[in-house]
């Protein structure tokens, strides 16, 4: 878990909207819906504030009217960072056990809590989306969390079924098209 910690970031804003994202190489990746819903969103990268807006994004794909979660991607360049994480070429197979990592707010924004949970991939699939069951209940502010094994990101949390451990991830295969 500690190897990933510097590369999994909490998205904060001036309206208490939260989300998560992660760095692959020198790119910060998250869900576009988190950015669209936030007021002045930002992340802290090595002690420096990086503003996240639709205009600053290298890639910003989101249509609120479509409900197409395969089109819910925001990518930003980050300076002076080279994450060891990479994106998988494939969708994980059913029953694969991976780790989902997210950040949660605590009073000190420079050190938000890193939360990890065990995740089991289900056989539910639609395009580049796949279902999982998590060992803890993830919440609304966890969107953008990566699904990782051995420095490889297999997916990004897009959403879930409220009050259950059922979550939906966008496969890294879909993310790779935009990097």
PDB file of C-alpha atoms in Angstrom:
ATOM      1  CA  UNK A   1       0.000   0.000   0.000  1.00  0.00           C
ATOM      2  CA  UNK A   2       2.684   2.546   0.868  1.00  0.00           C
ATOM      3  CA  UNK A   3       4.269   2.270  -2.596  1.00  0.00           C
ATOM      4  CA  UNK A   4       1.062   3.641  -4.114  1.00  0.00           C
ATOM      5  CA  UNK A   5       0.358   6.306  -1.505  1.00  0.00           C
ATOM      6  CA  UNK A   6       2.055   9.305  -3.185  1.00  0.00           C
ATOM      7  CA  UNK A   7       0.215   8.587  -6.449  1.00  0.00           C
ATOM      8  CA  UNK A   8      -3.351   8.327  -5.137  1.00  0.00           C
ATOM      9  CA  UNK A   9      -4.700  11.806  -4.496  1.00  0.00           C
ATOM     10  CA  UNK A  10      -7.766  13.366  -2.886  1.00  0.00           C
ATOM     11  CA  UNK A  11      -9.627  15.908  -4.997  1.00  0.00           C
ATOM     12  CA  UNK A  12     -10.793  18.838  -2.888  1.00  0.00           C
ATOM     13  CA  UNK A  13     -12.782  21.938  -3.715  1.00  0.00           C
ATOM     14  CA  UNK A  14     -14.281  25.027  -2.124  1.00  0.00           C
ATOM     15  CA  UNK A  15     -17.719  23.365  -1.848  1.00  0.00           C
ATOM     16  CA  UNK A  16     -16.664  20.180   0.016  1.00  0.00           C
ATOM     17  CA  UNK A  17     -17.127  17.946  -3.018  1.00  0.00           C
ATOM     18  CA  UNK A  18     -14.626  15.129  -2.872  1.00  0.00           C
ATOM     19  CA  UNK A  19     -13.238  12.611  -5.260  1.00  0.00           C
ATOM     20  CA  UNK A  20     -10.103  10.677  -5.889  1.00  0.00           C
ATOM     21  CA  UNK A  21      -7.654  10.163  -8.711  1.00  0.00           C
ATOM     22  CA  UNK A  22      -4.286   8.656  -9.415  1.00  0.00           C
ATOM     23  CA  UNK A  23      -1.060   9.395 -11.268  1.00  0.00           C
ATOM     24  CA  UNK A  24       0.249   7.174 -14.051  1.00  0.00           C
ATOM     25  CA  UNK A  25       3.608   8.416 -15.353  1.00  0.00           C
ATOM     26  CA  UNK A  26       3.137  12.185 -15.337  1.00  0.00           C
ATOM     27  CA  UNK A  27      -0.677  12.177 -15.820  1.00  0.00           C
ATOM     28  CA  UNK A  28      -3.328  12.611 -13.143  1.00  0.00           C
ATOM     29  CA  UNK A  29      -6.447  10.605 -14.043  1.00  0.00           C
ATOM     30  CA  UNK A  30      -9.907  10.905 -12.488  1.00  0.00           C
ATOM     31  CA  UNK A  31     -13.604  10.901 -13.322  1.00  0.00           C
ATOM     32  CA  UNK A  32     -14.845  13.927 -15.224  1.00  0.00           C
ATOM     33  CA  UNK A  33     -18.106  13.925 -13.242  1.00  0.00           C
ATOM     34  CA  UNK A  34     -16.131  14.708 -10.075  1.00  0.00           C
ATOM     35  CA  UNK A  35     -14.555  17.750 -11.737  1.00  0.00           C
ATOM     36  CA  UNK A  36     -17.875  18.835 -13.309  1.00  0.00           C
ATOM     37  CA  UNK A  37     -19.629  18.762  -9.910  1.00  0.00           C
ATOM     38  CA  UNK A  38     -16.834  20.500  -7.993  1.00  0.00           C
ATOM     39  CA  UNK A  39     -16.280  24.206  -7.378  1.00  0.00           C
ATOM     40  CA  UNK A  40     -12.620  25.137  -7.940  1.00  0.00           C
ATOM     41  CA  UNK A  41     -11.295  21.555  -7.654  1.00  0.00           C
ATOM     42  CA  UNK A  42      -7.642  20.897  -6.888  1.00  0.00           C
ATOM     43  CA  UNK A  43      -5.174  18.241  -5.747  1.00  0.00           C
ATOM     44  CA  UNK A  44      -1.989  18.555  -3.742  1.00  0.00           C
ATOM     45  CA  UNK A  45       1.014  17.101  -5.596  1.00  0.00           C
ATOM     46  CA  UNK A  46       4.256  17.057  -3.606  1.00  0.00           C
ATOM     47  CA  UNK A  47       3.029  19.945  -1.453  1.00  0.00           C
ATOM     48  CA  UNK A  48       1.904  22.091  -4.395  1.00  0.00           C
ATOM     49  CA  UNK A  49      -1.673  22.875  -5.333  1.00  0.00           C
ATOM     50  CA  UNK A  50      -2.666  21.803  -8.848  1.00  0.00           C
ATOM     51  CA  UNK A  51      -5.912  23.354 -10.041  1.00  0.00           C
ATOM     52  CA  UNK A  52      -8.235  21.007 -11.884  1.00  0.00           C
ATOM     53  CA  UNK A  53     -10.731  22.531 -14.246  1.00  0.00           C
ATOM     54  CA  UNK A  54     -12.322  21.430 -17.469  1.00  0.00           C
ATOM     55  CA  UNK A  55     -10.226  24.044 -19.284  1.00  0.00           C
ATOM     56  CA  UNK A  56      -6.918  22.818 -17.807  1.00  0.00           C
ATOM     57  CA  UNK A  57      -7.542  19.189 -18.695  1.00  0.00           C
ATOM     58  CA  UNK A  58      -5.624  17.445 -21.473  1.00  0.00           C
ATOM     59  CA  UNK A  59      -8.653  15.168 -21.821  1.00  0.00           C
ATOM     60  CA  UNK A  60     -12.150  15.920 -20.512  1.00  0.00           C
ATOM     61  CA  UNK A  61     -14.930  13.640 -21.689  1.00  0.00           C
ATOM     62  CA  UNK A  62     -18.281  13.804 -19.937  1.00  0.00           C
ATOM     63  CA  UNK A  63     -21.881  14.306 -20.974  1.00  0.00           C
ATOM     64  CA  UNK A  64     -24.270  14.620 -18.028  1.00  0.00           C
ATOM     65  CA  UNK A  65     -27.247  13.851 -20.260  1.00  0.00           C
ATOM     66  CA  UNK A  66     -25.851  10.582 -21.622  1.00  0.00           C
ATOM     67  CA  UNK A  67     -25.258   8.517 -18.466  1.00  0.00           C
ATOM     68  CA  UNK A  68     -22.466   6.846 -20.483  1.00  0.00           C
ATOM     69  CA  UNK A  69     -19.878   6.091 -17.838  1.00  0.00           C
ATOM     70  CA  UNK A  70     -17.407   4.945 -20.478  1.00  0.00           C
ATOM     71  CA  UNK A  71     -17.238   8.649 -21.303  1.00  0.00           C
ATOM     72  CA  UNK A  72     -16.335   9.921 -17.826  1.00  0.00           C
ATOM     73  CA  UNK A  73     -12.623  10.700 -17.984  1.00  0.00           C
ATOM     74  CA  UNK A  74     -10.452  13.666 -17.037  1.00  0.00           C
ATOM     75  CA  UNK A  75      -6.656  13.699 -17.506  1.00  0.00           C
ATOM     76  CA  UNK A  76      -4.211  16.387 -16.348  1.00  0.00           C
ATOM     77  CA  UNK A  77      -0.461  16.825 -16.730  1.00  0.00           C
ATOM     78  CA  UNK A  78       1.458  16.994 -13.450  1.00  0.00           C
ATOM     79  CA  UNK A  79       4.984  18.349 -13.114  1.00  0.00           C
ATOM     80  CA  UNK A  80       7.979  16.723 -11.478  1.00  0.00           C
ATOM     81  CA  UNK A  81       6.233  13.381 -10.876  1.00  0.00           C
ATOM     82  CA  UNK A  82       6.887  10.034 -12.501  1.00  0.00           C
ATOM     83  CA  UNK A  83       4.603   7.421 -11.025  1.00  0.00           C
ATOM     84  CA  UNK A  84       5.562   3.734 -11.328  1.00  0.00           C
ATOM     85  CA  UNK A  85       1.895   2.846 -11.905  1.00  0.00           C
ATOM     86  CA  UNK A  86       0.855   1.659 -15.373  1.00  0.00           C
ATOM     87  CA  UNK A  87      -2.481   0.938 -17.024  1.00  0.00           C
ATOM     88  CA  UNK A  88      -3.503  -2.617 -17.865  1.00  0.00           C
ATOM     89  CA  UNK A  89      -4.299  -3.629 -21.427  1.00  0.00           C
ATOM     90  CA  UNK A  90      -7.089  -5.966 -20.320  1.00  0.00           C
ATOM     91  CA  UNK A  91     -10.247  -6.130 -18.236  1.00  0.00           C
ATOM     92  CA  UNK A  92      -9.736  -8.276 -15.123  1.00  0.00           C
ATOM     93  CA  UNK A  93     -11.358 -11.703 -15.231  1.00  0.00           C
ATOM     94  CA  UNK A  94     -14.308 -12.639 -12.972  1.00  0.00           C
ATOM     95  CA  UNK A  95     -13.313 -13.582  -9.405  1.00  0.00           C
ATOM     96  CA  UNK A  96      -9.974 -11.736  -9.685  1.00  0.00           C
ATOM     97  CA  UNK A  97      -9.033 -10.249  -6.328  1.00  0.00           C
ATOM     98  CA  UNK A  98      -7.544  -6.758  -6.498  1.00  0.00           C
ATOM     99  CA  UNK A  99      -7.120  -3.771  -4.174  1.00  0.00           C
ATOM    100  CA  UNK A 100      -9.088  -0.552  -4.468  1.00  0.00           C
ATOM    101  CA  UNK A 101      -7.471   2.556  -2.987  1.00  0.00           C
ATOM    102  CA  UNK A 102      -9.113   5.853  -2.174  1.00  0.00           C
ATOM    103  CA  UNK A 103      -8.411   8.995  -0.180  1.00  0.00           C
ATOM    104  CA  UNK A 104     -10.704  10.366   2.478  1.00  0.00           C
ATOM    105  CA  UNK A 105     -10.663  13.813   3.977  1.00  0.00           C
ATOM    106  CA  UNK A 106      -9.188  14.510   7.385  1.00  0.00           C
ATOM    107  CA  UNK A 107      -8.529  17.915   8.957  1.00  0.00           C
ATOM    108  CA  UNK A 108      -5.014  18.071   7.416  1.00  0.00           C
ATOM    109  CA  UNK A 109      -5.522  18.311   3.634  1.00  0.00           C
ATOM    110  CA  UNK A 110      -1.844  17.617   2.988  1.00  0.00           C
ATOM    111  CA  UNK A 111      -2.216  14.131   4.484  1.00  0.00           C
ATOM    112  CA  UNK A 112      -5.666  12.724   3.690  1.00  0.00           C
ATOM    113  CA  UNK A 113      -6.303   9.186   4.854  1.00  0.00           C
ATOM    114  CA  UNK A 114      -5.467   6.398   2.365  1.00  0.00           C
ATOM    115  CA  UNK A 115      -8.130   3.693   2.523  1.00  0.00           C
ATOM    116  CA  UNK A 116      -7.685   0.334   0.846  1.00  0.00           C
ATOM    117  CA  UNK A 117     -10.178  -2.450   0.430  1.00  0.00           C
ATOM    118  CA  UNK A 118     -10.220  -5.914  -1.039  1.00  0.00           C
ATOM    119  CA  UNK A 119     -12.180  -6.130  -4.270  1.00  0.00           C
ATOM    120  CA  UNK A 120     -13.516  -9.172  -6.075  1.00  0.00           C
ATOM    121  CA  UNK A 121     -14.409  -8.778  -9.753  1.00  0.00           C
ATOM    122  CA  UNK A 122     -17.883 -10.034 -10.648  1.00  0.00           C
ATOM    123  CA  UNK A 123     -19.007 -11.433 -13.990  1.00  0.00           C
ATOM    124  CA  UNK A 124     -21.105  -8.325 -14.684  1.00  0.00           C
ATOM    125  CA  UNK A 125     -19.735  -6.495 -17.745  1.00  0.00           C
ATOM    126  CA  UNK A 126     -20.930  -3.941 -20.231  1.00  0.00           C
ATOM    127  CA  UNK A 127     -18.407  -2.671 -22.764  1.00  0.00           C
ATOM    128  CA  UNK A 128     -15.428  -1.381 -20.788  1.00  0.00           C
ATOM    129  CA  UNK A 129     -17.351  -1.353 -17.499  1.00  0.00           C
ATOM    130  CA  UNK A 130     -17.176  -4.184 -14.979  1.00  0.00           C
ATOM    131  CA  UNK A 131     -18.715  -4.863 -11.593  1.00  0.00           C
ATOM    132  CA  UNK A 132     -17.039  -5.671  -8.288  1.00  0.00           C
ATOM    133  CA  UNK A 133     -17.849  -6.431  -4.687  1.00  0.00           C
ATOM    134  CA  UNK A 134     -15.718  -4.567  -2.144  1.00  0.00           C
ATOM    135  CA  UNK A 135     -14.769  -5.504   1.419  1.00  0.00           C
ATOM    136  CA  UNK A 136     -15.896  -2.088   2.667  1.00  0.00           C
ATOM    137  CA  UNK A 137     -18.679   0.129   1.428  1.00  0.00           C
ATOM    138  CA  UNK A 138     -17.265   2.812  -0.827  1.00  0.00           C
ATOM    139  CA  UNK A 139     -18.991   6.211  -0.812  1.00  0.00           C
ATOM    140  CA  UNK A 140     -19.810   9.007  -3.239  1.00  0.00           C
ATOM    141  CA  UNK A 141     -16.481  10.815  -2.700  1.00  0.00           C
ATOM    142  CA  UNK A 142     -14.484   7.725  -3.734  1.00  0.00           C
ATOM    143  CA  UNK A 143     -15.111   8.143  -7.494  1.00  0.00           C
ATOM    144  CA  UNK A 144     -11.852   8.031  -9.432  1.00  0.00           C
ATOM    145  CA  UNK A 145     -10.228   5.481  -7.118  1.00  0.00           C
ATOM    146  CA  UNK A 146      -7.869   3.050  -8.876  1.00  0.00           C
ATOM    147  CA  UNK A 147      -8.113  -0.741  -8.781  1.00  0.00           C
ATOM    148  CA  UNK A 148      -4.513  -1.990  -8.469  1.00  0.00           C
ATOM    149  CA  UNK A 149      -2.330  -5.100  -8.319  1.00  0.00           C
ATOM    150  CA  UNK A 150       1.480  -5.077  -8.595  1.00  0.00           C
ATOM    151  CA  UNK A 151       1.749  -1.447  -9.796  1.00  0.00           C
ATOM    152  CA  UNK A 152      -0.810  -2.088 -12.547  1.00  0.00           C
ATOM    153  CA  UNK A 153      -4.110  -0.171 -12.575  1.00  0.00           C
ATOM    154  CA  UNK A 154      -6.974  -2.326 -13.888  1.00  0.00           C
ATOM    155  CA  UNK A 155      -9.784   0.170 -13.530  1.00  0.00           C
ATOM    156  CA  UNK A 156     -11.142   3.413 -12.104  1.00  0.00           C
ATOM    157  CA  UNK A 157     -14.183   3.602  -9.811  1.00  0.00           C
ATOM    158  CA  UNK A 158     -17.077   5.220 -11.654  1.00  0.00           C
ATOM    159  CA  UNK A 159     -19.957   4.533  -9.274  1.00  0.00           C
ATOM    160  CA  UNK A 160     -21.836   1.984  -7.256  1.00  0.00           C
ATOM    161  CA  UNK A 161     -25.119   0.883  -5.813  1.00  0.00           C
ATOM    162  CA  UNK A 162     -25.905   2.988  -2.752  1.00  0.00           C
ATOM    163  CA  UNK A 163     -25.660   1.277   0.643  1.00  0.00           C
ATOM    164  CA  UNK A 164     -24.082  -1.876  -0.831  1.00  0.00           C
ATOM    165  CA  UNK A 165     -20.535  -3.104  -1.515  1.00  0.00           C
ATOM    166  CA  UNK A 166     -21.325  -3.282  -5.264  1.00  0.00           C
ATOM    167  CA  UNK A 167     -19.221  -0.956  -7.413  1.00  0.00           C
ATOM    168  CA  UNK A 168     -18.636  -0.300 -11.107  1.00  0.00           C
ATOM    169  CA  UNK A 169     -15.202   0.338 -12.577  1.00  0.00           C
ATOM    170  CA  UNK A 170     -14.149   1.659 -15.977  1.00  0.00           C
ATOM    171  CA  UNK A 171     -11.406  -0.586 -17.325  1.00  0.00           C
ATOM    172  CA  UNK A 172      -7.927   0.787 -17.866  1.00  0.00           C
ATOM    173  CA  UNK A 173      -8.209  -0.385 -21.450  1.00  0.00           C
ATOM    174  CA  UNK A 174     -10.717   2.440 -21.966  1.00  0.00           C
ATOM    175  CA  UNK A 175      -8.426   4.964 -20.222  1.00  0.00           C
ATOM    176  CA  UNK A 176      -5.427   4.022 -22.381  1.00  0.00           C
ATOM    177  CA  UNK A 177      -7.191   5.310 -25.492  1.00  0.00           C
ATOM    178  CA  UNK A 178      -6.801   8.854 -24.177  1.00  0.00           C
ATOM    179  CA  UNK A 179      -3.178   8.811 -23.016  1.00  0.00           C
TER     180      UNK A 179
END
